[in-house]
Every structure is written in C-alpha cells, then in structure tokens.
Short mmCIF file of C-alpha atoms in Angstrom, two decimals:
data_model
loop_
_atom_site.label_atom_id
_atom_site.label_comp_id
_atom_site.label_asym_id
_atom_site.label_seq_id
_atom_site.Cartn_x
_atom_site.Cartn_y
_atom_site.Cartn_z
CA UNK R 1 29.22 29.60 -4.62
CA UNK R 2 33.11 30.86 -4.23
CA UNK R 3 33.10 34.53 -5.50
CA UNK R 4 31.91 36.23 -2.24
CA UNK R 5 35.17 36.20 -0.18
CA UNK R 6 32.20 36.13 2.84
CA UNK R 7 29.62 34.54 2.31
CA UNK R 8 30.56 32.55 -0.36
CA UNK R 9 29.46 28.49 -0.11
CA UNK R 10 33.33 26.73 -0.68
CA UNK R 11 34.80 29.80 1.68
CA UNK R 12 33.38 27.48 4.66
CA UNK R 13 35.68 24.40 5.26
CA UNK R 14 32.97 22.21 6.02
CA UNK R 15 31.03 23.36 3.04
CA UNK R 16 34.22 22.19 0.72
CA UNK R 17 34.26 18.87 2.85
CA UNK R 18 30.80 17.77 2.19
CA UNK R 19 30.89 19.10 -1.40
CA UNK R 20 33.86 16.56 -2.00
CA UNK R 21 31.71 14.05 -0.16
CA UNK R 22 28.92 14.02 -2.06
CA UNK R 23 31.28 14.06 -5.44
CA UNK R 24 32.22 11.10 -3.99
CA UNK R 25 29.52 9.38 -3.48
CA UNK R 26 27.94 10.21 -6.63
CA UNK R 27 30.48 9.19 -8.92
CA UNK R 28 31.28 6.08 -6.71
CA UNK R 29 27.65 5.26 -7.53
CA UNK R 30 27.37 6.08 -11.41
CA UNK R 31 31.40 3.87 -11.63
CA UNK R 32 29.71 1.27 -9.68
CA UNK R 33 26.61 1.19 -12.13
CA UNK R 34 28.88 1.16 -14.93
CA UNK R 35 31.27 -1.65 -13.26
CA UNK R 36 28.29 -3.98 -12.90
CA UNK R 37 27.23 -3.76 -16.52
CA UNK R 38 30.52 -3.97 -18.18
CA UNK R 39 30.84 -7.18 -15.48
CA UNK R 40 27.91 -8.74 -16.85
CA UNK R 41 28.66 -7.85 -20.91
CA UNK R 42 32.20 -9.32 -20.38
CA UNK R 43 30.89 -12.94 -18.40
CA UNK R 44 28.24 -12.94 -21.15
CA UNK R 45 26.05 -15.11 -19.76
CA UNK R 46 22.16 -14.92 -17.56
CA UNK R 47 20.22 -17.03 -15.32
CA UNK R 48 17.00 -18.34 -16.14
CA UNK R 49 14.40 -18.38 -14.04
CA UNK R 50 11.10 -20.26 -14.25
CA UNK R 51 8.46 -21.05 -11.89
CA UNK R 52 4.98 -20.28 -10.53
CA UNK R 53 4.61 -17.08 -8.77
CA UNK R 54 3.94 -17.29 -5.08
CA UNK R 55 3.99 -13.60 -3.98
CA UNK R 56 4.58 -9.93 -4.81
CA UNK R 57 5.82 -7.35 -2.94
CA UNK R 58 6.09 -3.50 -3.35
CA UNK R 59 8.70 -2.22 -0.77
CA UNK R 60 8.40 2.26 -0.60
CA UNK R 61 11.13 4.19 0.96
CA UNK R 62 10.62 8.32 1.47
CA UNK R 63 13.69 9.80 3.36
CA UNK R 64 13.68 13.45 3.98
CA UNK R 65 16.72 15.18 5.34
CA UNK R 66 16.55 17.62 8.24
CA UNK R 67 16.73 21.29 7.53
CA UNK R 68 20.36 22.97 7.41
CA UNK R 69 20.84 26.68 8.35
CA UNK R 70 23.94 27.92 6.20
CA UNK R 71 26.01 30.41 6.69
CA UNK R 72 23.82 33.00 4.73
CA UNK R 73 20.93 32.43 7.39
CA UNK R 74 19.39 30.04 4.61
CA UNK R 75 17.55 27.13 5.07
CA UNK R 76 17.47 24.02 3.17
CA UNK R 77 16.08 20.19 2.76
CA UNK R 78 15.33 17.45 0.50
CA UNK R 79 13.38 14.58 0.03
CA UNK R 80 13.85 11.32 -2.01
CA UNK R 81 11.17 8.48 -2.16
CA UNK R 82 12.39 5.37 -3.56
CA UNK R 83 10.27 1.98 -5.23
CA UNK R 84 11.47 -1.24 -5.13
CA UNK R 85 9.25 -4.28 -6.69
CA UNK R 86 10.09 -7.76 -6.22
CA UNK R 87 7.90 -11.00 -7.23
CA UNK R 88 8.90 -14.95 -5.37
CA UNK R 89 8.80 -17.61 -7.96
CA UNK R 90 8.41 -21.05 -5.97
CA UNK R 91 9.72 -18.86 -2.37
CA UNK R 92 12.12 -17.49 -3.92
CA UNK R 93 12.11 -13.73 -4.23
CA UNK R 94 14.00 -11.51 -6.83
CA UNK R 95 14.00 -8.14 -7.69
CA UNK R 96 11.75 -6.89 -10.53
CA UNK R 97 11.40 -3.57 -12.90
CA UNK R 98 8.13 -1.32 -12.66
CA UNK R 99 7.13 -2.16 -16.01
CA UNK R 100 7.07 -6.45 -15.65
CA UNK R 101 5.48 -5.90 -11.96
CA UNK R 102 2.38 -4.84 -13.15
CA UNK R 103 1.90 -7.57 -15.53
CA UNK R 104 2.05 -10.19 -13.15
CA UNK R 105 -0.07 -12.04 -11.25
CA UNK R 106 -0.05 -14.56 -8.58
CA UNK R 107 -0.31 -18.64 -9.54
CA UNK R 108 0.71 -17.40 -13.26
CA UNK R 109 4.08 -19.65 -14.65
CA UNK R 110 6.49 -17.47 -15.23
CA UNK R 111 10.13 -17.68 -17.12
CA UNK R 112 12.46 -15.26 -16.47
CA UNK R 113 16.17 -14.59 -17.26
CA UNK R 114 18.33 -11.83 -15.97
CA UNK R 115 21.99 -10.34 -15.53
CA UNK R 116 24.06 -11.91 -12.75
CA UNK R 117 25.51 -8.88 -11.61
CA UNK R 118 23.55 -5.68 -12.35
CA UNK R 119 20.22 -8.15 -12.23
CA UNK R 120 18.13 -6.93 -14.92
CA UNK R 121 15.80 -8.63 -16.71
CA UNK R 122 16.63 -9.62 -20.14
CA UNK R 123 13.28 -11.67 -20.63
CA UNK R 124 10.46 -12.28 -19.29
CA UNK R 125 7.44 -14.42 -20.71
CA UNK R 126 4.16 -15.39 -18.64
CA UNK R 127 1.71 -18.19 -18.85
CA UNK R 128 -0.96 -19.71 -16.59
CA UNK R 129 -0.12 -22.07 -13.98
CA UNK R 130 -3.71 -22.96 -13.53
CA UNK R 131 -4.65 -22.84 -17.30
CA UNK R 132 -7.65 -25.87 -17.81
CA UNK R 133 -7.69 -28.39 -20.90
CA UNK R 134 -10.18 -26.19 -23.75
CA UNK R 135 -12.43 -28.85 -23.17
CA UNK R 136 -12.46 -27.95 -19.15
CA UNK R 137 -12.37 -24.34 -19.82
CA UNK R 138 -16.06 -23.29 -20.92
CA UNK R 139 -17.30 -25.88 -17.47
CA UNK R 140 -15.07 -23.62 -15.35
CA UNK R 141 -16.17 -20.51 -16.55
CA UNK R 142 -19.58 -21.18 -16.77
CA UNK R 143 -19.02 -22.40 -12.87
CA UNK R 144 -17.40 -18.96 -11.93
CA UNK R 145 -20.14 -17.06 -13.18
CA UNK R 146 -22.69 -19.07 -11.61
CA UNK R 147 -21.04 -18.45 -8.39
CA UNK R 148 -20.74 -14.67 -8.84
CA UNK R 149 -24.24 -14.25 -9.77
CA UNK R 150 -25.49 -15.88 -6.66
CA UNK R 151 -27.89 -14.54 -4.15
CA UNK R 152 -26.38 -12.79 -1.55
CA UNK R 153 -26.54 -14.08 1.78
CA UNK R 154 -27.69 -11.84 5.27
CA UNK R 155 -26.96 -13.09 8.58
CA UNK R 156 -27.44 -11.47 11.90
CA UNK R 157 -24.55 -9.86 14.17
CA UNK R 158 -22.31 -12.03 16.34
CA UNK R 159 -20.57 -10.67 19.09
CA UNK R 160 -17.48 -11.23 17.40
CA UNK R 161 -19.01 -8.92 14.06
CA UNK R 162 -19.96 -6.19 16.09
CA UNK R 163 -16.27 -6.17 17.36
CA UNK R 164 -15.00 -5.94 13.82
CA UNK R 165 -17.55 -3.53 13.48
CA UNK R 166 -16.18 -1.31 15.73
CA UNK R 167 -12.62 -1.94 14.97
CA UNK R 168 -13.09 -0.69 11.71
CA UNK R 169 -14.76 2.30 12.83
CA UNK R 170 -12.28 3.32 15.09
CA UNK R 171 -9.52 2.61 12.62
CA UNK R 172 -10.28 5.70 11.09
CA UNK R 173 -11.72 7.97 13.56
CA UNK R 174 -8.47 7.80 15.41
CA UNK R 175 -6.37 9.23 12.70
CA UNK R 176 -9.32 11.95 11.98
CA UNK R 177 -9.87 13.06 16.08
CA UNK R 178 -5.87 13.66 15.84
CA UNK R 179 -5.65 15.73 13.05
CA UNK R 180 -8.71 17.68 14.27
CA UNK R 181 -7.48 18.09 17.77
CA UNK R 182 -3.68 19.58 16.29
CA UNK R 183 -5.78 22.04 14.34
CA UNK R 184 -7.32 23.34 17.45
CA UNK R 185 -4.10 23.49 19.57
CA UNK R 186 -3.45 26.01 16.74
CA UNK R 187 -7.02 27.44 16.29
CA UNK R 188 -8.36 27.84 19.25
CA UNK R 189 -5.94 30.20 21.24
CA UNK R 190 -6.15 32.79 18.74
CA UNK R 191 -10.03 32.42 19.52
CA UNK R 192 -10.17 33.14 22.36
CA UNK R 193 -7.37 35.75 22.83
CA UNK R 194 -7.95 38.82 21.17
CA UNK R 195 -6.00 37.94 17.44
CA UNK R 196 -8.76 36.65 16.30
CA UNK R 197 -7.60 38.18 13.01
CA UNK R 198 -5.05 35.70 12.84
CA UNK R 199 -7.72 33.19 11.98
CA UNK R 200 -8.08 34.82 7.93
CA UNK R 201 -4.51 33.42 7.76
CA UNK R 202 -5.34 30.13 9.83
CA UNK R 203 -7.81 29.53 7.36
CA UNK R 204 -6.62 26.66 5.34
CA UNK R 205 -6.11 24.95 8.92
CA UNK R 206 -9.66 25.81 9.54
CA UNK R 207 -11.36 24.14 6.54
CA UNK R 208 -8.94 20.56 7.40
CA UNK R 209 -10.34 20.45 11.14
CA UNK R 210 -14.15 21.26 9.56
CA UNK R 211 -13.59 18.47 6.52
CA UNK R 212 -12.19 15.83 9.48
CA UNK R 213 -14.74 16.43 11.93
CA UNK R 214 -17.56 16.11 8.88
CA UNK R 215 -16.22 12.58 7.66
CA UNK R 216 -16.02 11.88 11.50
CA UNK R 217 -19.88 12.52 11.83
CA UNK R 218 -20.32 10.61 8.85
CA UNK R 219 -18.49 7.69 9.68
CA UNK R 220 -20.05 7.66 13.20
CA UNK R 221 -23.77 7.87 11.98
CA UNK R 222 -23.16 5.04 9.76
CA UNK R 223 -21.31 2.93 12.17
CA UNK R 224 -24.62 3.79 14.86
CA UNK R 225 -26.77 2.42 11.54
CA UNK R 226 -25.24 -0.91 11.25
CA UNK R 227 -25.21 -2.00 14.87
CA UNK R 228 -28.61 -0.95 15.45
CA UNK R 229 -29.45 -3.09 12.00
CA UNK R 230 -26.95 -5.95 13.28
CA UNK R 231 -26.80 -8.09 10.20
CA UNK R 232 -23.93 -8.51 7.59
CA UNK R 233 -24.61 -9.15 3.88
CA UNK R 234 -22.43 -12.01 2.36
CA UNK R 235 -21.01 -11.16 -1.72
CA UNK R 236 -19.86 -13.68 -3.51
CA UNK R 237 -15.99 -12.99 -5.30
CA UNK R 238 -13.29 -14.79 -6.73
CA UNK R 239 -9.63 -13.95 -5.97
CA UNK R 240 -7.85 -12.11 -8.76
CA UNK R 241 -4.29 -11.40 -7.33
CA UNK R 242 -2.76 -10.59 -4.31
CA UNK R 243 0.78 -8.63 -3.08
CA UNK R 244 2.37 -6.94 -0.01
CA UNK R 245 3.22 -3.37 0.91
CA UNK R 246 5.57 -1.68 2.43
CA UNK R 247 5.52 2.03 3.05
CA UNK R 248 9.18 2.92 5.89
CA UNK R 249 8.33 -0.16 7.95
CA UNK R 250 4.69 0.04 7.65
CA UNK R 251 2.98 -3.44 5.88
CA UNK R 252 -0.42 -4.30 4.76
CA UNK R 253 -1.40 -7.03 2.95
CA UNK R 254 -3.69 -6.08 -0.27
CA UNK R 255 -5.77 -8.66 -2.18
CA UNK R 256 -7.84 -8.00 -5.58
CA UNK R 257 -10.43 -9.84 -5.88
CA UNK R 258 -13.93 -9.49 -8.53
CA UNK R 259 -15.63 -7.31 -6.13
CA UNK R 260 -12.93 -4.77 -5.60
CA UNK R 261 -9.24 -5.22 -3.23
CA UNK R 262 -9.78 -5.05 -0.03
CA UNK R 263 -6.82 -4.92 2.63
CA UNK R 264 -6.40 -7.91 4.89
CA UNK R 265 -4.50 -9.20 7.87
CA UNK R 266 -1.39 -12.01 7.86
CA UNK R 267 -3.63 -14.67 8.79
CA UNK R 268 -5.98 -14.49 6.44
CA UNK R 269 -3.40 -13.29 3.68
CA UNK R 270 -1.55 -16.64 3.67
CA UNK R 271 -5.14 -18.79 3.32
CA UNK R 272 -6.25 -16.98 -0.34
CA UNK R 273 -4.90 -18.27 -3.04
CA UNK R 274 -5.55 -16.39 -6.69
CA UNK R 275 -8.60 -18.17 -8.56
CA UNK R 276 -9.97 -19.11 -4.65
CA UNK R 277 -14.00 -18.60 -4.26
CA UNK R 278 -14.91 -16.55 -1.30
CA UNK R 279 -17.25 -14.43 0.26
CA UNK R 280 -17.26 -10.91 1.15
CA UNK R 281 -19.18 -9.60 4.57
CA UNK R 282 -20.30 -6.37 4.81
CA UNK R 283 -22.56 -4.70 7.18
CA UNK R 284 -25.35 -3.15 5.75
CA UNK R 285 -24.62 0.26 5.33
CA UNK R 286 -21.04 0.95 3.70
CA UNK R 287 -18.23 -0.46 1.85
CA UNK R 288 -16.01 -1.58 5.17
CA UNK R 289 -14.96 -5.59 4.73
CA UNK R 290 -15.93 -7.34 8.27
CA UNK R 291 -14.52 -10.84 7.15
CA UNK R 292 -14.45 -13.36 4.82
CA UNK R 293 -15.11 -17.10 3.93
CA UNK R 294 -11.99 -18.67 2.01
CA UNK R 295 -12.70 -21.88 -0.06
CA UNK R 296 -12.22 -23.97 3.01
CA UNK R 297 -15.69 -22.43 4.03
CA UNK R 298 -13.55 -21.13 6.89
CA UNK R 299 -14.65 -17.43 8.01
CA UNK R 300 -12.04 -15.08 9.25
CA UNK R 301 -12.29 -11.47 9.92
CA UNK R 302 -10.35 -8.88 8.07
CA UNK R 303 -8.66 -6.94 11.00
#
C-alpha cells in the first residue's frame, strides 16, 4: 500500500484521509460495543418482559457501494446485507436475536428479560397464550381435524375472482416480459448485424430470455385454463403463525397456515389471528391464493 513512491495507496492524500476515516469508524464502533456491555455489567440489573405476542417482523437491509476507480486504474465495490428481527409483545415491539425469532410464534405468552443498554436477551421462556384445560384439549383437537378433513368446496367465478385472477397473473408476467425484453436490447442487435458470433459469448443471456419467456407461456396457458373453467376450489386451513417483511423498503405480509404460507395484503393481514379457521380459494389449475374466508366467514381477496 505505501512502498511504491507512485502508485502506492497512502501516497494519495485522499487515500490516507479515508483510511483514517474508516479507522475511525471502526474502532468507534467495536469501543461503543464494548461501552454498552461494560454499562450494563456495572448497573447489573435487566428488564423483564412478559406478554402475548402480537406480531413479528423481519426487517433486511443490502447496501452496495458504487464502484471506485483508484489511482492504479482499479476498480472496486462492496456489499453488506444486514438482518434485523424484532417480535411486539402486547404492541410493543423489541428487538430480538436470530436464534429466539424462529422459535416464536404469534398468540404464544412469552417472558423475556434483557440488558438495558446493549439489549440482549438474557432469557427467554415461551408458553401458550391459548393453551385449553386437558379436559378441553382432546374436544379441540378432535374439532380441528374435523375441519381440515372437510370436503372441499367449488364455486363458480365472480367478476371480482376473475379480477384476482388476472392480477395474479400479471404479477408475475410483468417482472418476466422485463427481464426478457433487456435480454433482447442486448441480443438482438448482434442478430441482426453481422457479429452474430458475439452471440457464443451472449449465451448465458440467451438461455435467461428462453427460461423467462417458457415460464411466461406456462403461466399464460394456465391462467387461459382457469378462466375458461371459471370456478375456484375452497381448502379448508387453520392459521399457524404470521410475521412481516421487509426487504430496502419493500413489505409483504406472510402468513403460515396448515396448507402452506401464502403472502397476503394489509387488510386481510390484520383480520387472521394464529389458531383462526379459514379457507383457502384457488382456481382450479395452480397453486395461486385468490382469497380467503377468515373466521368471521368474511371473504377477502389476497391482492
């Protein structure tokens, strides 16, 4: 980095400037870390936490720096993607580690104590909010599977399913028509000009606009199938858990039920609650969610 009297990294002024920076930074972040802790070991005491858990949320950062052309003619970049899990007990939201998130559920009791300053959990012990009496126990199970093993139900197409229908449909096939349409702004002119050999190094390029355009065929035929079938099959779940995401600003709303998770909108979000009897409608060809009936025998459509 400093030998070459030329070229050398530190023989830029700017280079030494943001190598002192980032010293900086870095070591204000490891004292800061270390400040925090020795805080919270010197108060010596936690908060406790209890309550039943009303939400979850999984916030995902990825930041990628722009490249940098150094002095040598070099270029350079990074990238850093960063989780952040966090779980509301009665509203209240707090910050959680990786390896508690998964283990929780919405509607369980939770009690929880953690570290004032630094925040980390120093316990953490889960029940069941909605735990039945043993006597109740073997009537609500035997109720559950009762309603999971019922008889599916068909109905015909309303207007408002057919636009669902095609919402879904074109959820996708706009993503896939603008992949396969920057492929050909690079494809194509070497087609039809005369560097046609250009194309054995295009290849890769090639094979992405083929594979987008072939699940775009596929997806059409089947979305041609169900409207010209026009009825919806109705499967009977039970809510598992639920949680948000959050991918640089972009949300969606996941819920787990018996039959699978299936991706839903605010609305409809905020009316399932975990343990919640419901049923799934989809059309007949397909996996794609149209709506679905909440325990208030209330129907409302997924997107």
């Amino acid at each position: 980095m400093g030998n070459d009297a030329d070229t050398g990294f530190l023989q830029d002024g700017v280079s030494r400037y943001i190598l002192v920076g980032f010293s900086v930074l870095f070591f204000g972040v490891v004292a800061y870390m270390i400040w925090s802790y020795a805080i919270d070991l010197r108060r010596g005491f936690k908060y406790r936490i209890g309550g039943k858990i009303t939400d979850k949320k999984l916030n995902v950062r990825t930041s990628t720096t722009h490249p940098s052309h150094g002095k040598t003619g070099s270029v350079s970049s990074s990238g850093s993607t960063s989780r952040h899990y966090y779980v509301a007990i009665d509203g209240v939201q707090y910050s959680i580690e990786q390896e508690h998130y998964g283990k929780l559920k919405v509607g369980a009791a939770i009690t929880m104590e953690k570290a004032p300053k630094s925040h980390v959990t120093l316990f953490l012990e889960v029940g069941n909010a909605n735990e039945l009496p043993p006597e109740k126990s073997t009537e609500a199970d035997d109720e559950k599977r009762k309603f999971l093993s019922s008889t599916p139900r068909k109905v015909y197409f309303t207007q408002d399913d057919f636009e669902a229908l095609k919402r879904g449909f074109w959820g996708k096939a706009k993503f896939r028509l603008i992949v396969i349409s920057a492929m050909a702004f690079f494809i194509v002119p070497f087609m039809v000009g005369d560097m046609q050999i250009m194309l054995v190094f295009l290849f890769p390029l090639m094979l992405i606009a083929v594979y987008q355009f072939w699940k775009f065929n596929k997806e059409w035929r089947l979305y041609y199938r169900n409207k010209q079938y026009a009825y919806k099959e109705g499967i009977f779940a039970i809510v598992q858990d639920k949680s948000k995401y959050s991918h640089n600003g972009k949300r969606s709303n996941n819920v787990e039920t018996s039959a699978g998770t299936i991706k839903v909108n605010d609305q409809l979000y905020g009316k399932l609650n975990v343990g919640d009897q419901i049923i799934l409608y989809k059309p007949a060809n397909g996996n794609l969610v149209l709506s679905v009936t909440n325990a208030g025998n209330e129907e409302i459509y997924v997107a």
